């Protein structure tokens, strides 16, 4: 058993795959370089992220798979499910083991696991497109906080860029502590420092646009008014809008900032 | 806007909520010139506590109305608070909600005030302002007011993504009973006109690229279910007519929510016929996507859908001679018709069987409801468990299975999206 230590990026993982073939490792185990070292078994191999190697692996995959299936490996990576690297590796190993395209072979566990992880990410990507709620500051920035289960920001960049081309916006993942910011030209990843003061609601109110709270209240009012009491069905409501998202959903909070 | 604004929104959203159409898809409007929004994918931004999708700001321009339809809260004789938005207010609200990612666009309907054209003209003005002054490319669904002039309908089509005229009651007799001011003709005429224009613009666009789009997401309509005595055969027959003859994109079925004490209608407190509504959506789905004919699902000998089991299972039980089906050899059209196998699973089966002869556990892994499907699968190996059950025996076994799980929630959106 060899433990491959990589930098936690997708490129790094692809490089690791290259190294597995290069050094003919048998059983492998992946570890991010910031993970506690206690889990390492057998020999260790330090992966040096290399664009060329990563590209070669990607090209190999593209020759054997549809674009969708190649994307689904990336989506699996973003799922952050347990032992995600192994899940991806089992699939990739199968892909390279045979000559024909195996992506439809749903009786195979490795194929199915990647498909399911990708689906999981896909579903949350879709939800984030729906559940981002922008608030407008007095200097014209629309900002939103999100806390998705998967690392989906990279997958929603284009959607928001195409949609809100004429407003500056920021979507910040509070769990992973980074955001995507559009400055009317391009979208970049950003890290933010929150000062003590931002936790204080007076300070927040002073940075908001004067009509912001009015529209939040209007939205809550609207959300309440369209409900048909005779058809109430909380089970379905929660199924569609899981509780873990509520704290960032204006219509599910009672007001204030 | 202030207190009065909240009140207006409450009144005019409340009155609009019984219109069930919510879809915001079917248009491919792109963001242009770095403007605001696009209407390329239907997103549900929120769900009400009754589990329905909120994707559009759905409001009435006003709930003043000169008509007196018994099933409608806005009817003239109803003693309620009245309100009206201005054109500017609707535009401001739509843009502000859209920029905050609350909605996909606007669904604007209205009570008829003054007359049809007066009302329609205002709806059109709002859409026009949104498109031309605000460079808004989000979704706009306008209600076409029955009786509005063709010039106004034409303008509406140039700015809206979808137009709809509600037929309300599936039969003329039903309609006359509860809406004496209305007739099917008032609905069919604008529909016909819009159909002609939609097709015309499309044809022209093929030749002249600069032709503007005209209601790119097409037309839809809505029927109220269970207010008057129509059978499912009449309802689905009408829907079929709309799909075939009027090229409608969608027909919506809205289980009647009793809101008035009018002895022509079910009394307040009568439960909303949600199961029936759900069955109608399932049947509609089967017709549009599974290749069923309406008369395979309902007919003179069988005017209503079975409430206990879904229409596909019902059909299969009446047609046991078409089964068992071998999923390893049958064609897609037939596999789709097996109860427990949906569109997606059917496609997965076709793809996966290239690799191996599929076993029962493979089907389970693909998301087939195997306990339901097994009664209809070929007995040839490996599917050996099929016995010669009668329809009644199968029905009972599946019902026991259904009831042992939770009793299903019935909402159109759960089944469709
Ligand atoms: S015309 Fe429309 S708004 Fe007026 S009462 Fe009839 S259904 Fe209601």
PDB file of N, CA and C in Angstrom, chain A residues 34-85:
ATOM      1  N   UNK A  34      -2.239  18.653   4.064  1.00  0.00           N
ATOM      2  CA  UNK A  34      -2.483  19.289   5.356  1.00  0.00           C
ATOM      3  C   UNK A  34      -3.222  18.335   6.311  1.00  0.00           C
ATOM      4  N   UNK A  35      -3.377  17.071   5.883  1.00  0.00           N
ATOM      5  CA  UNK A  35      -4.082  16.120   6.740  1.00  0.00           C
ATOM      6  C   UNK A  35      -3.130  15.617   7.822  1.00  0.00           C
ATOM      7  N   UNK A  36      -3.682  15.227   8.974  1.00  0.00           N
ATOM      8  CA  UNK A  36      -2.819  14.694  10.031  1.00  0.00           C
ATOM      9  C   UNK A  36      -2.080  13.454   9.510  1.00  0.00           C
ATOM     10  N   UNK A  37      -0.826  13.347   9.846  1.00  0.00           N
ATOM     11  CA  UNK A  37       0.023  12.321   9.243  1.00  0.00           C
ATOM     12  C   UNK A  37      -0.242  10.910   9.772  1.00  0.00           C
ATOM     13  N   UNK A  38      -1.001  10.808  10.821  1.00  0.00           N
ATOM     14  CA  UNK A  38      -1.178   9.518  11.495  1.00  0.00           C
ATOM     15  C   UNK A  38      -1.768   8.416  10.613  1.00  0.00           C
ATOM     16  N   UNK A  39      -2.457   8.801   9.555  1.00  0.00           N
ATOM     17  CA  UNK A  39      -3.153   7.787   8.771  1.00  0.00           C
ATOM     18  C   UNK A  39      -2.276   7.118   7.700  1.00  0.00           C
ATOM     19  N   UNK A  40      -1.028   7.459   7.658  1.00  0.00           N
ATOM     20  CA  UNK A  40      -0.204   6.941   6.568  1.00  0.00           C
ATOM     21  C   UNK A  40       0.248   5.503   6.808  1.00  0.00           C
ATOM     22  N   UNK A  41       0.015   4.686   5.807  1.00  0.00           N
ATOM     23  CA  UNK A  41       0.484   3.296   5.879  1.00  0.00           C
ATOM     24  C   UNK A  41       1.550   3.097   4.824  1.00  0.00           C
ATOM     25  N   UNK A  42       2.336   2.071   5.031  1.00  0.00           N
ATOM     26  CA  UNK A  42       3.303   1.647   4.027  1.00  0.00           C
ATOM     27  C   UNK A  42       4.184   2.792   3.564  1.00  0.00           C
ATOM     28  N   UNK A  43       4.535   2.773   2.296  1.00  0.00           N
ATOM     29  CA  UNK A  43       5.417   3.805   1.785  1.00  0.00           C
ATOM     30  C   UNK A  43       4.617   5.060   1.453  1.00  0.00           C
ATOM     31  N   UNK A  44       5.257   6.197   1.447  1.00  0.00           N
ATOM     32  CA  UNK A  44       4.565   7.417   1.047  1.00  0.00           C
ATOM     33  C   UNK A  44       5.234   7.980  -0.202  1.00  0.00           C
ATOM     34  N   UNK A  45       4.401   8.670  -0.989  1.00  0.00           N
ATOM     35  CA  UNK A  45       4.932   9.304  -2.190  1.00  0.00           C
ATOM     36  C   UNK A  45       4.391  10.724  -2.227  1.00  0.00           C
ATOM     37  N   UNK A  46       5.256  11.670  -2.351  1.00  0.00           N
ATOM     38  CA  UNK A  46       4.838  13.066  -2.385  1.00  0.00           C
ATOM     39  C   UNK A  46       4.574  13.483  -3.829  1.00  0.00           C
ATOM     40  N   UNK A  47       3.336  13.879  -4.102  1.00  0.00           N
ATOM     41  CA  UNK A  47       2.966  14.265  -5.465  1.00  0.00           C
ATOM     42  C   UNK A  47       3.299  15.729  -5.679  1.00  0.00           C
ATOM     43  N   UNK A  48       4.059  16.018  -6.730  1.00  0.00           N
ATOM     44  CA  UNK A  48       4.312  17.433  -7.060  1.00  0.00           C
ATOM     45  C   UNK A  48       3.382  17.833  -8.204  1.00  0.00           C
ATOM     46  N   UNK A  49       2.414  18.657  -7.886  1.00  0.00           N
ATOM     47  CA  UNK A  49       1.423  19.035  -8.890  1.00  0.00           C
ATOM     48  C   UNK A  49       2.094  19.539 -10.165  1.00  0.00           C
ATOM     49  N   UNK A  50       1.709  18.942 -11.276  1.00  0.00           N
ATOM     50  CA  UNK A  50       2.380  19.234 -12.536  1.00  0.00           C
ATOM     51  C   UNK A  50       1.325  19.344 -13.631  1.00  0.00           C
ATOM     52  N   UNK A  51       1.244  20.526 -14.219  1.00  0.00           N
ATOM     53  CA  UNK A  51       0.203  20.788 -15.212  1.00  0.00           C
ATOM     54  C   UNK A  51       0.255  19.834 -16.403  1.00  0.00           C
ATOM     55  N   UNK A  52       1.457  19.538 -16.842  1.00  0.00           N
ATOM     56  CA  UNK A  52       1.613  18.697 -18.034  1.00  0.00           C
ATOM     57  C   UNK A  52       1.115  17.283 -17.756  1.00  0.00           C
ATOM     58  N   UNK A  53       1.526  16.733 -16.604  1.00  0.00           N
ATOM     59  CA  UNK A  53       1.069  15.393 -16.238  1.00  0.00           C
ATOM     60  C   UNK A  53      -0.453  15.364 -16.081  1.00  0.00           C
ATOM     61  N   UNK A  54      -0.977  16.395 -15.413  1.00  0.00           N
ATOM     62  CA  UNK A  54      -2.427  16.459 -15.187  1.00  0.00           C
ATOM     63  C   UNK A  54      -3.150  16.470 -16.524  1.00  0.00           C
ATOM     64  N   UNK A  55      -2.643  17.245 -17.429  1.00  0.00           N
ATOM     65  CA  UNK A  55      -3.241  17.386 -18.750  1.00  0.00           C
ATOM     66  C   UNK A  55      -3.233  16.052 -19.491  1.00  0.00           C
ATOM     67  N   UNK A  56      -2.145  15.319 -19.339  1.00  0.00           N
ATOM     68  CA  UNK A  56      -2.064  14.030 -20.041  1.00  0.00           C
ATOM     69  C   UNK A  56      -3.100  13.046 -19.528  1.00  0.00           C
ATOM     70  N   UNK A  57      -3.309  13.071 -18.214  1.00  0.00           N
ATOM     71  CA  UNK A  57      -4.334  12.190 -17.647  1.00  0.00           C
ATOM     72  C   UNK A  57      -5.714  12.604 -18.160  1.00  0.00           C
ATOM     73  N   UNK A  58      -5.940  13.904 -18.149  1.00  0.00           N
ATOM     74  CA  UNK A  58      -7.223  14.425 -18.612  1.00  0.00           C
ATOM     75  C   UNK A  58      -7.471  14.061 -20.081  1.00  0.00           C
ATOM     76  N   UNK A  59      -6.419  14.193 -20.891  1.00  0.00           N
ATOM     77  CA  UNK A  59      -6.558  13.829 -22.306  1.00  0.00           C
ATOM     78  C   UNK A  59      -6.899  12.359 -22.473  1.00  0.00           C
ATOM     79  N   UNK A  60      -6.224  11.537 -21.677  1.00  0.00           N
ATOM     80  CA  UNK A  60      -6.500  10.105 -21.725  1.00  0.00           C
ATOM     81  C   UNK A  60      -7.952   9.826 -21.409  1.00  0.00           C
ATOM     82  N   UNK A  61      -8.458  10.529 -20.398  1.00  0.00           N
ATOM     83  CA  UNK A  61      -9.856  10.334 -20.009  1.00  0.00           C
ATOM     84  C   UNK A  61     -10.786  10.802 -21.127  1.00  0.00           C
ATOM     85  N   UNK A  62     -10.421  11.912 -21.737  1.00  0.00           N
ATOM     86  CA  UNK A  62     -11.290  12.459 -22.783  1.00  0.00           C
ATOM     87  C   UNK A  62     -11.351  11.558 -24.006  1.00  0.00           C
ATOM     88  N   UNK A  63     -10.283  10.812 -24.220  1.00  0.00           N
ATOM     89  CA  UNK A  63     -10.313   9.889 -25.356  1.00  0.00           C
ATOM     90  C   UNK A  63     -11.253   8.724 -25.117  1.00  0.00           C
ATOM     91  N   UNK A  64     -11.422   8.370 -23.847  1.00  0.00           N
ATOM     92  CA  UNK A  64     -12.226   7.185 -23.561  1.00  0.00           C
ATOM     93  C   UNK A  64     -13.644   7.501 -23.097  1.00  0.00           C
ATOM     94  N   UNK A  65     -13.887   8.747 -22.709  1.00  0.00           N
ATOM     95  CA  UNK A  65     -15.185   9.081 -22.108  1.00  0.00           C
ATOM     96  C   UNK A  65     -15.845  10.265 -22.807  1.00  0.00           C
ATOM     97  N   UNK A  66     -17.131  10.416 -22.585  1.00  0.00           N
ATOM     98  CA  UNK A  66     -17.829  11.601 -23.071  1.00  0.00           C
ATOM     99  C   UNK A  66     -17.437  12.791 -22.198  1.00  0.00           C
ATOM    100  N   UNK A  67     -17.668  13.998 -22.710  1.00  0.00           N
ATOM    101  CA  UNK A  67     -17.367  15.203 -21.938  1.00  0.00           C
ATOM    102  C   UNK A  67     -18.102  15.173 -20.599  1.00  0.00           C
ATOM    103  N   UNK A  68     -19.340  14.736 -20.636  1.00  0.00           N
ATOM    104  CA  UNK A  68     -20.128  14.678 -19.404  1.00  0.00           C
ATOM    105  C   UNK A  68     -19.473  13.798 -18.358  1.00  0.00           C
ATOM    106  N   UNK A  69     -18.984  12.661 -18.796  1.00  0.00           N
ATOM    107  CA  UNK A  69     -18.395  11.726 -17.842  1.00  0.00           C
ATOM    108  C   UNK A  69     -17.086  12.281 -17.282  1.00  0.00           C
ATOM    109  N   UNK A  70     -16.318  12.977 -18.132  1.00  0.00           N
ATOM    110  CA  UNK A  70     -15.087  13.586 -17.631  1.00  0.00           C
ATOM    111  C   UNK A  70     -15.434  14.646 -16.595  1.00  0.00           C
ATOM    112  N   UNK A  71     -16.470  15.426 -16.906  1.00  0.00           N
ATOM    113  CA  UNK A  71     -16.926  16.444 -15.948  1.00  0.00           C
ATOM    114  C   UNK A  71     -17.376  15.812 -14.647  1.00  0.00           C
ATOM    115  N   UNK A  72     -17.979  14.632 -14.761  1.00  0.00           N
ATOM    116  CA  UNK A  72     -18.519  14.030 -13.549  1.00  0.00           C
ATOM    117  C   UNK A  72     -17.404  13.631 -12.581  1.00  0.00           C
ATOM    118  N   UNK A  73     -16.204  13.424 -13.115  1.00  0.00           N
ATOM    119  CA  UNK A  73     -15.079  13.142 -12.206  1.00  0.00           C
ATOM    120  C   UNK A  73     -14.745  14.406 -11.409  1.00  0.00           C
ATOM    121  N   UNK A  74     -14.727  15.521 -12.113  1.00  0.00           N
ATOM    122  CA  UNK A  74     -14.469  16.801 -11.430  1.00  0.00           C
ATOM    123  C   UNK A  74     -15.556  17.090 -10.400  1.00  0.00           C
ATOM    124  N   UNK A  75     -16.798  16.821 -10.796  1.00  0.00           N
ATOM    125  CA  UNK A  75     -17.894  17.057  -9.855  1.00  0.00           C
ATOM    126  C   UNK A  75     -17.744  16.177  -8.620  1.00  0.00           C
ATOM    127  N   UNK A  76     -17.344  14.943  -8.845  1.00  0.00           N
ATOM    128  CA  UNK A  76     -17.129  14.047  -7.714  1.00  0.00           C
ATOM    129  C   UNK A  76     -16.092  14.647  -6.774  1.00  0.00           C
ATOM    130  N   UNK A  77     -15.028  15.187  -7.375  1.00  0.00           N
ATOM    131  CA  UNK A  77     -13.992  15.830  -6.572  1.00  0.00           C
ATOM    132  C   UNK A  77     -14.594  16.926  -5.689  1.00  0.00           C
ATOM    133  N   UNK A  78     -15.484  17.729  -6.271  1.00  0.00           N
ATOM    134  CA  UNK A  78     -16.079  18.842  -5.522  1.00  0.00           C
ATOM    135  C   UNK A  78     -17.092  18.373  -4.477  1.00  0.00           C
ATOM    136  N   UNK A  79     -17.501  17.118  -4.577  1.00  0.00           N
ATOM    137  CA  UNK A  79     -18.527  16.629  -3.644  1.00  0.00           C
ATOM    138  C   UNK A  79     -17.992  16.583  -2.220  1.00  0.00           C
ATOM    139  N   UNK A  80     -16.675  16.431  -2.078  1.00  0.00           N
ATOM    140  CA  UNK A  80     -16.057  16.337  -0.758  1.00  0.00           C
ATOM    141  C   UNK A  80     -16.648  15.202   0.074  1.00  0.00           C
ATOM    142  N   UNK A  81     -17.178  14.166  -0.592  1.00  0.00           N
ATOM    143  CA  UNK A  81     -17.664  13.017   0.169  1.00  0.00           C
ATOM    144  C   UNK A  81     -16.463  12.291   0.758  1.00  0.00           C
ATOM    145  N   UNK A  82     -16.731  11.403   1.678  1.00  0.00           N
ATOM    146  CA  UNK A  82     -15.642  10.697   2.354  1.00  0.00           C
ATOM    147  C   UNK A  82     -14.806   9.897   1.368  1.00  0.00           C
ATOM    148  N   UNK A  83     -13.530   9.928   1.541  1.00  0.00           N
ATOM    149  CA  UNK A  83     -12.582   9.197   0.685  1.00  0.00           C
ATOM    150  C   UNK A  83     -12.876   9.422  -0.794  1.00  0.00           C
ATOM    151  N   UNK A  84     -13.077  10.684  -1.115  1.00  0.00           N
ATOM    152  CA  UNK A  84     -13.482  11.005  -2.476  1.00  0.00           C
ATOM    153  C   UNK A  84     -12.416  10.618  -3.497  1.00  0.00           C
ATOM    154  N   UNK A  85     -11.141  10.748  -3.097  1.00  0.00           N
ATOM    155  CA  UNK A  85     -10.055  10.439  -4.052  1.00  0.00           C
ATOM    156  C   UNK A  85     -10.105   8.975  -4.469  1.00  0.00           C
TER     157      UNK A  85
END
